[in-house]
């Protein structure tokens, strides 16, 4: 082997970077491999939120409250030791991040099952906006945010700005002017690139993590795809990669950590494992990024898998890329589906869920309805002119920012539908006009009373936190009565897969007999979720990803120290 490191990490997202920084700080040599030509993985394009309960950042959360919540909301099988390892090591990982200068802010977001015992609104952490100039030239090879997280595909916004502008909250015009103004005032960056140097959301997490790797001299090798795992005498001792069209083997003295994401862009694996396969193009992760290559490499050496039937679900919609109409782009409709003045129906014209619930719960409801009726996935979001003025609808900004006349002609009646009456809209989208009229009439009555007797929309803290406080008596229920009326198709999208290589509480990958495979670790969406099919709160993907990356580095360092002491003892005896 021409190259050998103590630790080789596949994947440059949050899990891989957490493992890499920690391993380097514990005295190990590290190489990070990234198959894409930009680093950051799905994490860089995400919201960058970490769900870390009992994190110790000024709240009174506790381990007991955390376990009470998780035990109440996890409906399927999980492994207790792995779940408890996440809960116990999460605070330690947070303290470590603080010790290396990472800034973390507590966000007042309700857990996704806010009605459950032990739920709180302070377990999600984010990083403040980060100045990308600190990365130097590395800024240009960092994966860029999707257009859905940038204003007009140009301007960086933090969470407060994004929510304020998209919902036209009080002071939204001032926020808009600030966002646009600071971009154009940055003359130095404008002379080099169109890209905003300020990094927010996932970029605000990945940017400073990459800076810490740079400071430690850790290489992130781009365009390097792991094709196979090298095994010597039953131990994983390296990886075979393809880089610049050539294959080579890179050695790993003490461990390989698989952090290369899931398999949501592999239709064959989706068809084989998912209970409802859906389509790769519904996914909201970077196109063709996570195809499960390292998952397959693990299977090839006898690794086991778990929770492969499901993903981290999120409602999405498609629309053409602005200025490139032959190519579609995926947009999330995370909060849009639960805003007032709207309703979601399946292709029979029936409601099937509290539309304002957490996006993963929404996706699971789509699956259950599809399996029951065969008329969901995709479904429809129907809304009126009042909604259109106030809120986003997938990739369509509110009408004060994106009036109907600014929507390209080829979008109409293909991606977004519009009609002067509910009946005519129903005919356009192949729904029973009478039934859609009845559903809208019911929603209007629910808006008047403030009570949704069918699904309880607007009855939980989570629902209400993303409603419209100006709408009374229920912020999630507004009448659907202002013409014209609109509809967009909602797909069963995802933020990645919940299933992957089966790993234990120490992040060690297990074989089909339940035994750890020496030298092989996994974290993030490359491994099975510690929550099974549950999505407990905002950051429920990245939080565990970083915690188990941290755990993997600790375990590798412990074994490396033990091996070193054994070697020293043997040398002493031989002398």
PDB file of N, CA and C in Angstrom, residues 39 44 69 107 115 126 145 199 207 258 284 322 348 351 356 365 398 403 431 467 471 503 509 515 532:
ATOM      1  N   UNK A  39     -16.903  19.035  -1.134  1.00  0.00           N
ATOM      2  CA  UNK A  39     -17.035  18.389   0.163  1.00  0.00           C
ATOM      3  C   UNK A  39     -18.293  18.883   0.890  1.00  0.00           C
ATOM      4  N   UNK A  44     -24.068  19.618   4.101  1.00  0.00           N
ATOM      5  CA  UNK A  44     -23.838  20.992   3.658  1.00  0.00           C
ATOM      6  C   UNK A  44     -25.072  21.600   3.025  1.00  0.00           C
ATOM      7  N   UNK A  69     -39.385  10.646  26.714  1.00  0.00           N
ATOM      8  CA  UNK A  69     -39.883  11.101  25.412  1.00  0.00           C
ATOM      9  C   UNK A  69     -39.632  10.045  24.342  1.00  0.00           C
ATOM     10  N   UNK A 107     -32.112  26.433  19.643  1.00  0.00           N
ATOM     11  CA  UNK A 107     -33.258  26.963  18.905  1.00  0.00           C
ATOM     12  C   UNK A 107     -34.556  26.550  19.595  1.00  0.00           C
ATOM     13  N   UNK A 115     -46.807  16.627  21.542  1.00  0.00           N
ATOM     14  CA  UNK A 115     -47.884  16.217  22.438  1.00  0.00           C
ATOM     15  C   UNK A 115     -47.469  15.091  23.381  1.00  0.00           C
ATOM     16  N   UNK A 126     -28.079  24.829  16.397  1.00  0.00           N
ATOM     17  CA  UNK A 126     -27.580  25.263  15.095  1.00  0.00           C
ATOM     18  C   UNK A 126     -26.320  26.089  15.290  1.00  0.00           C
ATOM     19  N   UNK A 145     -25.489  25.368  -1.065  1.00  0.00           N
ATOM     20  CA  UNK A 145     -26.877  25.157  -0.682  1.00  0.00           C
ATOM     21  C   UNK A 145     -27.786  25.067  -1.902  1.00  0.00           C
ATOM     22  N   UNK A 199     -22.123  31.754   4.996  1.00  0.00           N
ATOM     23  CA  UNK A 199     -22.637  30.398   5.027  1.00  0.00           C
ATOM     24  C   UNK A 199     -23.649  30.276   6.154  1.00  0.00           C
ATOM     25  N   UNK A 207     -18.804  24.515   7.220  1.00  0.00           N
ATOM     26  CA  UNK A 207     -17.716  25.474   7.021  1.00  0.00           C
ATOM     27  C   UNK A 207     -16.725  25.490   8.173  1.00  0.00           C
ATOM     28  N   UNK A 258     -17.198   4.448   7.904  1.00  0.00           N
ATOM     29  CA  UNK A 258     -18.084   4.671   6.766  1.00  0.00           C
ATOM     30  C   UNK A 258     -19.101   5.748   7.146  1.00  0.00           C
ATOM     31  N   UNK A 284     -34.777  14.863  -1.855  1.00  0.00           N
ATOM     32  CA  UNK A 284     -34.311  16.247  -1.764  1.00  0.00           C
ATOM     33  C   UNK A 284     -32.834  16.330  -1.401  1.00  0.00           C
ATOM     34  N   UNK A 322     -34.908  27.657 -12.823  1.00  0.00           N
ATOM     35  CA  UNK A 322     -35.050  28.957 -13.458  1.00  0.00           C
ATOM     36  C   UNK A 322     -33.970  29.157 -14.517  1.00  0.00           C
ATOM     37  N   UNK A 348     -57.900  10.518  -4.534  1.00  0.00           N
ATOM     38  CA  UNK A 348     -59.347  10.304  -4.421  1.00  0.00           C
ATOM     39  C   UNK A 348     -60.063  11.565  -3.940  1.00  0.00           C
ATOM     40  N   UNK A 351     -58.756  13.792   2.516  1.00  0.00           N
ATOM     41  CA  UNK A 351     -57.673  14.107   3.455  1.00  0.00           C
ATOM     42  C   UNK A 351     -57.191  12.803   4.088  1.00  0.00           C
ATOM     43  N   UNK A 356     -50.207  19.697   9.248  1.00  0.00           N
ATOM     44  CA  UNK A 356     -49.209  20.522   9.933  1.00  0.00           C
ATOM     45  C   UNK A 356     -48.263  19.712  10.812  1.00  0.00           C
ATOM     46  N   UNK A 365     -47.557   9.045   6.754  1.00  0.00           N
ATOM     47  CA  UNK A 365     -48.997   9.032   6.472  1.00  0.00           C
ATOM     48  C   UNK A 365     -49.258   8.832   4.982  1.00  0.00           C
ATOM     49  N   UNK A 398     -44.044  33.546  -2.220  1.00  0.00           N
ATOM     50  CA  UNK A 398     -45.325  34.266  -2.125  1.00  0.00           C
ATOM     51  C   UNK A 398     -45.483  35.280  -3.256  1.00  0.00           C
ATOM     52  N   UNK A 403     -44.946  37.157  -8.252  1.00  0.00           N
ATOM     53  CA  UNK A 403     -46.339  37.218  -8.731  1.00  0.00           C
ATOM     54  C   UNK A 403     -46.584  36.207  -9.848  1.00  0.00           C
ATOM     55  N   UNK A 431     -59.451  15.434 -10.040  1.00  0.00           N
ATOM     56  CA  UNK A 431     -60.160  15.070  -8.816  1.00  0.00           C
ATOM     57  C   UNK A 431     -61.661  15.212  -9.033  1.00  0.00           C
ATOM     58  N   UNK A 467     -47.558  27.799  12.115  1.00  0.00           N
ATOM     59  CA  UNK A 467     -48.782  28.366  11.578  1.00  0.00           C
ATOM     60  C   UNK A 467     -48.647  29.865  11.392  1.00  0.00           C
ATOM     61  N   UNK A 471     -53.873  34.395  12.188  1.00  0.00           N
ATOM     62  CA  UNK A 471     -55.099  33.680  11.831  1.00  0.00           C
ATOM     63  C   UNK A 471     -55.747  33.143  13.101  1.00  0.00           C
ATOM     64  N   UNK A 503     -24.754  -1.177  13.147  1.00  0.00           N
ATOM     65  CA  UNK A 503     -23.625  -0.844  14.014  1.00  0.00           C
ATOM     66  C   UNK A 503     -24.059  -0.924  15.471  1.00  0.00           C
ATOM     67  N   UNK A 509     -19.355  -1.796  13.059  1.00  0.00           N
ATOM     68  CA  UNK A 509     -20.265  -2.496  12.153  1.00  0.00           C
ATOM     69  C   UNK A 509     -20.314  -3.971  12.539  1.00  0.00           C
ATOM     70  N   UNK A 515     -21.662 -10.054  15.353  1.00  0.00           N
ATOM     71  CA  UNK A 515     -20.301  -9.837  15.850  1.00  0.00           C
ATOM     72  C   UNK A 515     -19.673  -8.610  15.191  1.00  0.00           C
ATOM     73  N   UNK A 532     -34.715   3.944  14.859  1.00  0.00           N
ATOM     74  CA  UNK A 532     -35.565   3.117  14.016  1.00  0.00           C
ATOM     75  C   UNK A 532     -36.290   3.969  13.002  1.00  0.00           C
TER      76      UNK A 532
END
